[in-house]
Coordinates of C-alpha atoms and ligand atoms in Angstrom, one line a residue:
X25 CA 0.0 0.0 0.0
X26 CA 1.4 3.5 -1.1
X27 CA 1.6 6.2 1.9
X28 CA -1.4 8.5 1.2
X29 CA 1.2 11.5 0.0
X30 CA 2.7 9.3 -2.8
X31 CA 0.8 10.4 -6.2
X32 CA -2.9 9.9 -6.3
X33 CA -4.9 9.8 -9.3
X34 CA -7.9 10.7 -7.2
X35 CA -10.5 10.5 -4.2
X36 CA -13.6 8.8 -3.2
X37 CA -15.9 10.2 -1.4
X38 CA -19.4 9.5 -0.4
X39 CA -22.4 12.2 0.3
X40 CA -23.9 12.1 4.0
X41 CA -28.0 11.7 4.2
X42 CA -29.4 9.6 7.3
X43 CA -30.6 12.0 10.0
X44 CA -30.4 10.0 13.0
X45 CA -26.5 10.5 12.5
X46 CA -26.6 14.0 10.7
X47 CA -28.0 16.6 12.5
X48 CA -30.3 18.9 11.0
X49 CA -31.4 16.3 8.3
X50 CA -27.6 15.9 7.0
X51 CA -27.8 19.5 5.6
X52 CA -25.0 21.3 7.8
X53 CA -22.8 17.5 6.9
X54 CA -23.2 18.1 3.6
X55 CA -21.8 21.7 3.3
X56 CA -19.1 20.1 5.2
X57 CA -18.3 17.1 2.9
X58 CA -18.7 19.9 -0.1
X59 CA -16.2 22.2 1.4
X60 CA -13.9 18.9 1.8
X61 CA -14.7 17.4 -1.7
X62 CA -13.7 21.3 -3.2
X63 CA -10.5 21.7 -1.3
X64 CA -8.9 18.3 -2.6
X65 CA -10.9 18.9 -6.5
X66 CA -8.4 21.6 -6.5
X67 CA -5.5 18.9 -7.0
X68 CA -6.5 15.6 -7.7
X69 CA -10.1 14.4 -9.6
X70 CA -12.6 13.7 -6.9
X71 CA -15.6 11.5 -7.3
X72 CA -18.5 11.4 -4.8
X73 CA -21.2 8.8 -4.2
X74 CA -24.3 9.3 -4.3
X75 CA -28.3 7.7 -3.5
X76 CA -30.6 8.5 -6.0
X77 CA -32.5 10.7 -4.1
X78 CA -29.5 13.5 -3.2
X79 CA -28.5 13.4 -6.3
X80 CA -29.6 17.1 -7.6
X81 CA -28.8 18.0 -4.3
X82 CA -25.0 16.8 -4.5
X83 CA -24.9 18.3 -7.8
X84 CA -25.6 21.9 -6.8
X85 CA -23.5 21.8 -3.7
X86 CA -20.4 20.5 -5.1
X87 CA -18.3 22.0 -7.3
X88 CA -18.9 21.3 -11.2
X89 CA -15.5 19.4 -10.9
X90 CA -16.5 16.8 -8.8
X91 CA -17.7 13.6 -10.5
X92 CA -21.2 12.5 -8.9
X93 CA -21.9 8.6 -9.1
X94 CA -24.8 6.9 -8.3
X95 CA -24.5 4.6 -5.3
X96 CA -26.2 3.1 -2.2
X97 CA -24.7 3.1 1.0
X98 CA -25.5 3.4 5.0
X99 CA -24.0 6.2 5.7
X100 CA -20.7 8.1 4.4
X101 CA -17.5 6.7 5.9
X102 CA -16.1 5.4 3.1
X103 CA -12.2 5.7 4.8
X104 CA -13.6 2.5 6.3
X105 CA -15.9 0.8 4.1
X106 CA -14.4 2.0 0.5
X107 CA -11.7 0.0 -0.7
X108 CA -8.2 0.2 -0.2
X109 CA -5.9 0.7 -3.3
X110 CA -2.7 -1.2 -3.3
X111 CA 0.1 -1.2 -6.6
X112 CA 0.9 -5.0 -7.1
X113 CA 4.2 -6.1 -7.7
X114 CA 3.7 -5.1 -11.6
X115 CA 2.7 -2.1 -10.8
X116 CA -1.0 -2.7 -11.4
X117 CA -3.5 -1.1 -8.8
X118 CA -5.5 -3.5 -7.2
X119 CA -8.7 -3.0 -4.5
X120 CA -8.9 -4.6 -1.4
X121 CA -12.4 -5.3 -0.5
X122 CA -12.6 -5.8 3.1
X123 CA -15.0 -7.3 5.3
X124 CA -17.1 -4.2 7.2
X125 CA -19.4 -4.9 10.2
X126 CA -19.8 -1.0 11.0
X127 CA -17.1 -0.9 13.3
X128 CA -18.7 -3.8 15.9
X129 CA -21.1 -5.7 14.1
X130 CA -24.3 -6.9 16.2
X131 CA -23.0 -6.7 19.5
X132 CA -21.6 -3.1 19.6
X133 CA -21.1 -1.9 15.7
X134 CA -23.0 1.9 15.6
X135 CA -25.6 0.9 13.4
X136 CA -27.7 -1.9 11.6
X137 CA -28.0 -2.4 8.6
X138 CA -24.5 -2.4 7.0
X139 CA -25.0 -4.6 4.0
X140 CA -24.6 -1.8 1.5
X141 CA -21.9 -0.3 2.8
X142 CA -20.0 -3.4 2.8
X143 CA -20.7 -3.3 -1.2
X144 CA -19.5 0.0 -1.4
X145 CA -15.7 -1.5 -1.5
X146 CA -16.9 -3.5 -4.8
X147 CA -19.0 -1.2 -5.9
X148 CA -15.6 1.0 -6.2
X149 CA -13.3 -1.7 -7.6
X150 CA -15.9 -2.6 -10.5
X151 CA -15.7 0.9 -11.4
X152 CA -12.7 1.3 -12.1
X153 CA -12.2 -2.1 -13.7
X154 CA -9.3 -3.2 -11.2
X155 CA -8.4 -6.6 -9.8
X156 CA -9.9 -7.2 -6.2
X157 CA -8.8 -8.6 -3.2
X158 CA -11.6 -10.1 -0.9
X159 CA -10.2 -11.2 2.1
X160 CA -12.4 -12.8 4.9
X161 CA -11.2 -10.5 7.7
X162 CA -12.8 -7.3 8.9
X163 CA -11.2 -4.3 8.7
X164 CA -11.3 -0.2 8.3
X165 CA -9.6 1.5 6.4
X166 CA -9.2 4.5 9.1
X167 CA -7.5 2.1 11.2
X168 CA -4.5 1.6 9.4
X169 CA -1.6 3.6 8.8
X170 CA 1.2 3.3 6.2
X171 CA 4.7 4.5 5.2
X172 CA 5.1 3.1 1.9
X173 CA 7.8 1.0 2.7
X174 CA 6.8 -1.5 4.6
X175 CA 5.4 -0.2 8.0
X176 CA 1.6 0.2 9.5
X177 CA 0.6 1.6 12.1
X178 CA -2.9 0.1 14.2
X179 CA -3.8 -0.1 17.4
X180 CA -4.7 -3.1 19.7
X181 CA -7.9 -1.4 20.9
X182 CA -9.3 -1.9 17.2
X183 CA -7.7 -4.8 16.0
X184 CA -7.7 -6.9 18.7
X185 CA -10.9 -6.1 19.7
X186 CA -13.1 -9.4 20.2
X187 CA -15.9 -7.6 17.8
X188 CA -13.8 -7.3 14.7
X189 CA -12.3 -10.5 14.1
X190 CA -12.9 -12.5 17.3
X191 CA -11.4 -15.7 16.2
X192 CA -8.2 -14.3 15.1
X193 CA -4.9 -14.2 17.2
X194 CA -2.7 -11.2 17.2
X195 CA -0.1 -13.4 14.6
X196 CA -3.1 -14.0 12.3
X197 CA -3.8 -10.4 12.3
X198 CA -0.6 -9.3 11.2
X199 CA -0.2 -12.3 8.5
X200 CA -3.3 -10.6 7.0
X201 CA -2.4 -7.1 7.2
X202 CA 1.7 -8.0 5.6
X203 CA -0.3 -10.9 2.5
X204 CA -2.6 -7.7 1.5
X205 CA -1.1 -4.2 2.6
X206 CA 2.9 -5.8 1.7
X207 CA 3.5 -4.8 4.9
X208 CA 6.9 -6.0 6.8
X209 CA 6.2 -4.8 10.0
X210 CA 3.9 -4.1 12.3
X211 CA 3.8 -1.1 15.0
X212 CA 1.3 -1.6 17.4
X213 CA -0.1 0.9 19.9
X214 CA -2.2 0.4 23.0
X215 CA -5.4 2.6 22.3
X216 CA -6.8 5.6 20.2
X217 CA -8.0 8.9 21.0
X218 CA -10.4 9.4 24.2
X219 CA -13.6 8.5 23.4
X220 CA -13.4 7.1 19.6
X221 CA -16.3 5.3 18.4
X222 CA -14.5 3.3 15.9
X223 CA -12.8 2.1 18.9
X224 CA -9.4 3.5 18.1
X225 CA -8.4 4.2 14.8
X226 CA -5.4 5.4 14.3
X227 CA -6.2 7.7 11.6
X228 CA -7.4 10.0 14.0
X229 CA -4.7 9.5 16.6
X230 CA -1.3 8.4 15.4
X231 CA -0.2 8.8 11.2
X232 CA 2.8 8.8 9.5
X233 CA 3.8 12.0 7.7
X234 CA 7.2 10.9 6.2
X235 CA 9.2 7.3 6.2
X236 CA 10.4 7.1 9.7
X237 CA 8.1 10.2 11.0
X238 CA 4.6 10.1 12.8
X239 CA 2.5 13.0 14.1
X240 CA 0.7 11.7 17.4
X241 CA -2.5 13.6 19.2
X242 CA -1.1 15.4 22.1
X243 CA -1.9 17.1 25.5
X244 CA -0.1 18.5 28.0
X245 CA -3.5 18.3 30.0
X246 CA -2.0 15.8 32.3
X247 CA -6.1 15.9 34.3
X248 CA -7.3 15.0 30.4
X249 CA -7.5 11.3 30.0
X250 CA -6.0 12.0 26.5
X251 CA -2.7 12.5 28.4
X252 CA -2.6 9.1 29.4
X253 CA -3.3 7.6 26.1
X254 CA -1.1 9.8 24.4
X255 CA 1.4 9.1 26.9
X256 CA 1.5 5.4 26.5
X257 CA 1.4 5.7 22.8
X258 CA 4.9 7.8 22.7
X259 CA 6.7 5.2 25.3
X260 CA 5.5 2.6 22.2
X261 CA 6.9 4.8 19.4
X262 CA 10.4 5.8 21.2
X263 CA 11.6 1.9 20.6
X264 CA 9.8 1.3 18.0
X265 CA 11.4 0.7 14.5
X266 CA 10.0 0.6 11.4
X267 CA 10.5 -2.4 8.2
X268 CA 13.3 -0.1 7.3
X269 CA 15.3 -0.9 10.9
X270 CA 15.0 3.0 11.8
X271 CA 13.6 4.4 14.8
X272 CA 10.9 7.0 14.4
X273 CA 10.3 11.0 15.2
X274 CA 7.9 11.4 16.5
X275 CA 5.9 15.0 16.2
X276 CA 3.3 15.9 19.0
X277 CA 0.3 17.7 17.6
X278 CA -1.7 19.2 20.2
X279 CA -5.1 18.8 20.3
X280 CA -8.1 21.3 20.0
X281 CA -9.8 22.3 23.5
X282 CA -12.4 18.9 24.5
X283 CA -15.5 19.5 22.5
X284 CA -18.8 18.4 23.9
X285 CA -22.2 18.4 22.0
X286 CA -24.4 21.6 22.7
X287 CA -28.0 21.1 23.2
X288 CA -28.9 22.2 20.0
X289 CA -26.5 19.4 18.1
X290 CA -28.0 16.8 20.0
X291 CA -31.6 17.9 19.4
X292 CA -30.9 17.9 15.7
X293 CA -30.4 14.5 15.8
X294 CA -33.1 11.9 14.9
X295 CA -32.9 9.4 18.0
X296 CA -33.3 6.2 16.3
X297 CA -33.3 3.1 17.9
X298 CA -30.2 0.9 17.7
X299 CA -28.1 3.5 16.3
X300 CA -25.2 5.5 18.8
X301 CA -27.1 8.4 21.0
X302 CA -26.3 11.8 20.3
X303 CA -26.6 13.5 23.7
X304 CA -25.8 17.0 25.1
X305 CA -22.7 17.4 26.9
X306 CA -20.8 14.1 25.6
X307 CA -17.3 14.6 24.7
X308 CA -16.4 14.5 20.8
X309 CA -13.1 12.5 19.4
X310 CA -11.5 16.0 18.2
X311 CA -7.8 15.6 16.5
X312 CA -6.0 17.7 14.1
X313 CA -4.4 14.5 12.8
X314 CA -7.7 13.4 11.0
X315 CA -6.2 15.3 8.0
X316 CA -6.5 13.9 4.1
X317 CA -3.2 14.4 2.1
X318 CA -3.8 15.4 -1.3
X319 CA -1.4 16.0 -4.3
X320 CA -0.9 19.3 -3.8
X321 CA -2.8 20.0 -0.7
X322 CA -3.4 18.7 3.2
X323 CA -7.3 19.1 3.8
X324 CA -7.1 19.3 8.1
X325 CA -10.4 20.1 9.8
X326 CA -10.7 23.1 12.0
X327 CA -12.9 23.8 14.9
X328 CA -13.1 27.7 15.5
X329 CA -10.4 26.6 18.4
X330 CA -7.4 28.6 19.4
X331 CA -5.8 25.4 18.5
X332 CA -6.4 25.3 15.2
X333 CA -4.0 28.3 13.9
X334 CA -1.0 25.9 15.8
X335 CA -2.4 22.7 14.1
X336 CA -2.2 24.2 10.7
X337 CA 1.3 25.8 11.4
X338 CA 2.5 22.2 12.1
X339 CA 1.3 21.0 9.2
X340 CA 2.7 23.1 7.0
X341 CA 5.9 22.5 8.4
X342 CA 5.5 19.0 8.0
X343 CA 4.5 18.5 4.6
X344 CA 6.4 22.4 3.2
X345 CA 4.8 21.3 -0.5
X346 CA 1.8 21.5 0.0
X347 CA -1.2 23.9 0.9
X348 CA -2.7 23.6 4.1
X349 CA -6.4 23.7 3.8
X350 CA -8.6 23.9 6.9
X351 CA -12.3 23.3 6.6
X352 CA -15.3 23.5 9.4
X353 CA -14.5 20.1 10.7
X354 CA -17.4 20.2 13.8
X355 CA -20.1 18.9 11.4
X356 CA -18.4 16.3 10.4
X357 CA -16.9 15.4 13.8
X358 CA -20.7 15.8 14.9
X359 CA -21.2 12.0 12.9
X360 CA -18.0 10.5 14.4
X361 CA -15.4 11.2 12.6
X362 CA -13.6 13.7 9.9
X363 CA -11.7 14.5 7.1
X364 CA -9.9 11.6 6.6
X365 CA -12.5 9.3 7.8
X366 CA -14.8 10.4 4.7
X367 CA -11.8 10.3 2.0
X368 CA -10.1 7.6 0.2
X369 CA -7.2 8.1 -1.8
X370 CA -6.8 6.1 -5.3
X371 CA -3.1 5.4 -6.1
X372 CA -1.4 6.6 -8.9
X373 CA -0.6 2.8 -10.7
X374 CA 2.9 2.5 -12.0
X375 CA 1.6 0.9 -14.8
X376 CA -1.5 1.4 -17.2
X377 CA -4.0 -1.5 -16.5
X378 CA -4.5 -4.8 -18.8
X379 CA -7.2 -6.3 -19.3
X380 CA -6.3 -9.0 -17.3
X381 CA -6.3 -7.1 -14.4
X382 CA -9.8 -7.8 -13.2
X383 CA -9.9 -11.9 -13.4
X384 CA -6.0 -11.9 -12.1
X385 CA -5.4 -12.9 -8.1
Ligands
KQY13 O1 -14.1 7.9 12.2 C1 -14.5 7.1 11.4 N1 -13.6 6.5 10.7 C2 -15.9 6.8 11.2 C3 -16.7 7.0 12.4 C4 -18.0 6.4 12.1 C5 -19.1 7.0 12.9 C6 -20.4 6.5 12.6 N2 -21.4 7.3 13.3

C-alpha cells in the first residue's frame, strides 16, 4: 500500500444523508463534505457517491468538478468501508475489499444495517475495472496507517478487539495485514484517542507524515484522559522501529480544547433506535491529525479553536509542499469522525491496467 502522499490519481468520497447521524437532516454534513470534496478537487479528480435521491442535491453543492456517481450506502464513511488501493508487484493497482461490520457488528457496531456499505468496497473496484482482493477479515480502512515502505501503524484497541475479528490471534492479524497491505512490520499501539467510536483508529490518533516520521494527538493536559493515552502511545513509538530498521520521530500535535455536543446538536439529531445516541454534553473524538493528504494539498479540519492556527502551522511545516487547507471540521466530527475518515485516496498505478487485471489474483 502506497503512503497517502505518494501520487494519487484521485479521491472517493461519499455524500452524507441519514438524520439519526446528521443533525439537522444531513444538511449542515453536507456543506461540510462539499467544502472537503472542493479543497482536494483543486489537485486531484474527486468522485462522490451518491443515492438516488441527493443526487440534484449533490450536484448543486459540489463544485462542477467533482464527479457525482450513483450509489447506495448506509451512511458516508467510506475511509472504512471504500476499498483500499494497493500497486501489485507489476505495478498494477489492485482494490482490497474488506470485510465491514460497522465498526462492531451486532453486538456493539454503531448501526444496523451495513449490507450496503460493505458493497460500497466492490462497488468502487468494479468501477474502475481493477483486480480485487476479498479477504475474509474485517477491517477499516481509518484504522491503518502506512509509510510506503513497509510499515503500518494500528492499534490493539481496534484490531484486537473481540468484535472485529474475534477468532483471530494477534499473529493471524498481522499475517493478513503484511499478505494484503505488503507490509513488513507491524507497529502496534495500545489505544486511540479518548472517546473514539471506531474504537481507536489510528487515523485519528497516530499517522505517519514521512518514512520514519509520525505525528501523534497530544496534550499537555495531564487531568485529560488524553494524556494518558497519548502518553503510553509515545513510550511505544520511542523503541519502536520501522521495516526499514529505523527508529521514528515522533511530532506531537496538540489537540483542539475537548468539544462536547451543545443542546442544539443533539436535538438535531433523529434518535433512532439501535443506532449511537447523540446527547448534550458528551465529549467529541476532536484531533487535528484526521487530516487527508492530497497531491498538492493537506485538507485538516478546524474547529473555531485557538488550536487550530498551531495545528495548521504544524502542518505546514511538515509537509512544506503542499497547501494547508482547513475546513469547518465540527459537522463532520458531529457524525464520528472527519476528514480523513470520509476520503479515500486512489493510487497513482505505476503501470496502465490490462485487461487481465480484473480476473487476475
Ligand atoms: O471515524 C471514522 N472513521 C468513522 C466514524 C463512524 C461514525 C459513525 N457514526
Amino acid at each position: 500500500m502506497p503512503a497517502e502522499w505518494e501520487p494519487h490519481t484521485g479521491c472517493w468520497m461519499l455524500w452524507p444523508e441519514r438524520s439519526d447521524n446528521w443533525r439537522g437532516g444531513a444538511k449542515p454534513a453536507q456543506h461540510a463534505f462539499a467544502a472537503v470534496a472542493a479543497a482536494i478537487a483543486a489537485t486531484e479528480p474527486v468522485s462522490v457517491c451518491v443515492s438516488p435521491a441527493q443526487f440534484l442535491v449533490a450536484r448543486a453543492l459540489l463544485p462542477d468538478a467533482v464527479r457525482l456517481v450513483e450509489m447506495t450506502s448506509n451512511d458516508s464513511w467510506i475511509r472504512d468501508c471504500g476499498p483500499t488501493f494497493v500497486i501489485n508487484d507489476h505495478g498494477e493497482m489492485r482494490g482490497i475489499d474488506w470485510k465491514f461490520n460497522a465498526w462492531g457488528g451486532l453486538e456493539d457496531g454503531l448501526y444496523f444495517p451495513w449490507d450496503q456499505d460493505d458493497l460500497v468496497g466492490e462497488k468502487v473496484i468494479e468501477l474502475e475495472r481493477a483486480g480485487r482482493y476479498a479477504p475474509d477479515f474485517i477491517l477499516e480502512g481509518g484504522s491503518i496507517d502506512v509509510d510506503g515502505e513497509g510499515t503500518v501503524i494500528v492499534t490493539e484497541q481496534c484490531l484486537l478487539n473481540h468484535d472485529r475479528n474475534p477468532d483471530m490471534n494477534r499473529e493471524q492479524i498481522e499475517a493478513n495485514l503484511r499478505d494484503y497491505l505488503g507490509c513488513e512490520k507491524v507497529i502496534w499501539l495500545e489505544n486511540g484517542v479518548y472517546l473514539d467510536e471506531t474504537k481507536g483508529h489510528t487515523d485519528n490518533f497516530c499517522r505517519f507524515v514521512a518514512p520514519g516520521e509520525v505525528i501523534l494527538t497530544w496534550t499537555d493536559d495531564v487531568d485529560d484522559p488524553q494524556f494518558e493515552i497519548s502518553t503510553a502511545a509515545m513510550k511505544r513509538l520511542a523503541t519502536a522501529t520501522d521495516a526499514r530498521g529505523r527508529m521514528l520521530k515522533v511530532h506531537k500535535l496538540l489537540q483542539p480544547t475537548p468539544i462536547l455536543i451543545t443542546a442544539d446538536e443533539a436535538a438535531g439529531v433523529d434518535h433512532v433506535e439501535g443506532t449511537l445516541p447523540r446527547s448534550e454534553g458528551d465529549r467529541l473524538a476532536a484531533s487535528y491529525v484526521n487530516f487527508y493528504i492530497g497531491n498538492g494539498v493537506v485538507v485538516m479540519p478546524a474547529f473555531d479553536d485557538p488550536m487550530d492556527g498551531p495545528a495548521q502551522q504544524c502542518l505546514a511545516k511538515l509537509f512544506p509542499s503542499r497547501r494547508i487547507v482547513a475546513v469547518p471540521g465540527r459537522e463532520i466530527l458531529l457524525g464520528g469522525g472527519n476528514v480523513h475518515c470520509i476520503t479515500q485516496q486512489q493510487p497513482k498505478a505505476a503501470s496502465a491496467p490490462s485487461s487481465a487485471m480484473r480476473s487476475a489474483a
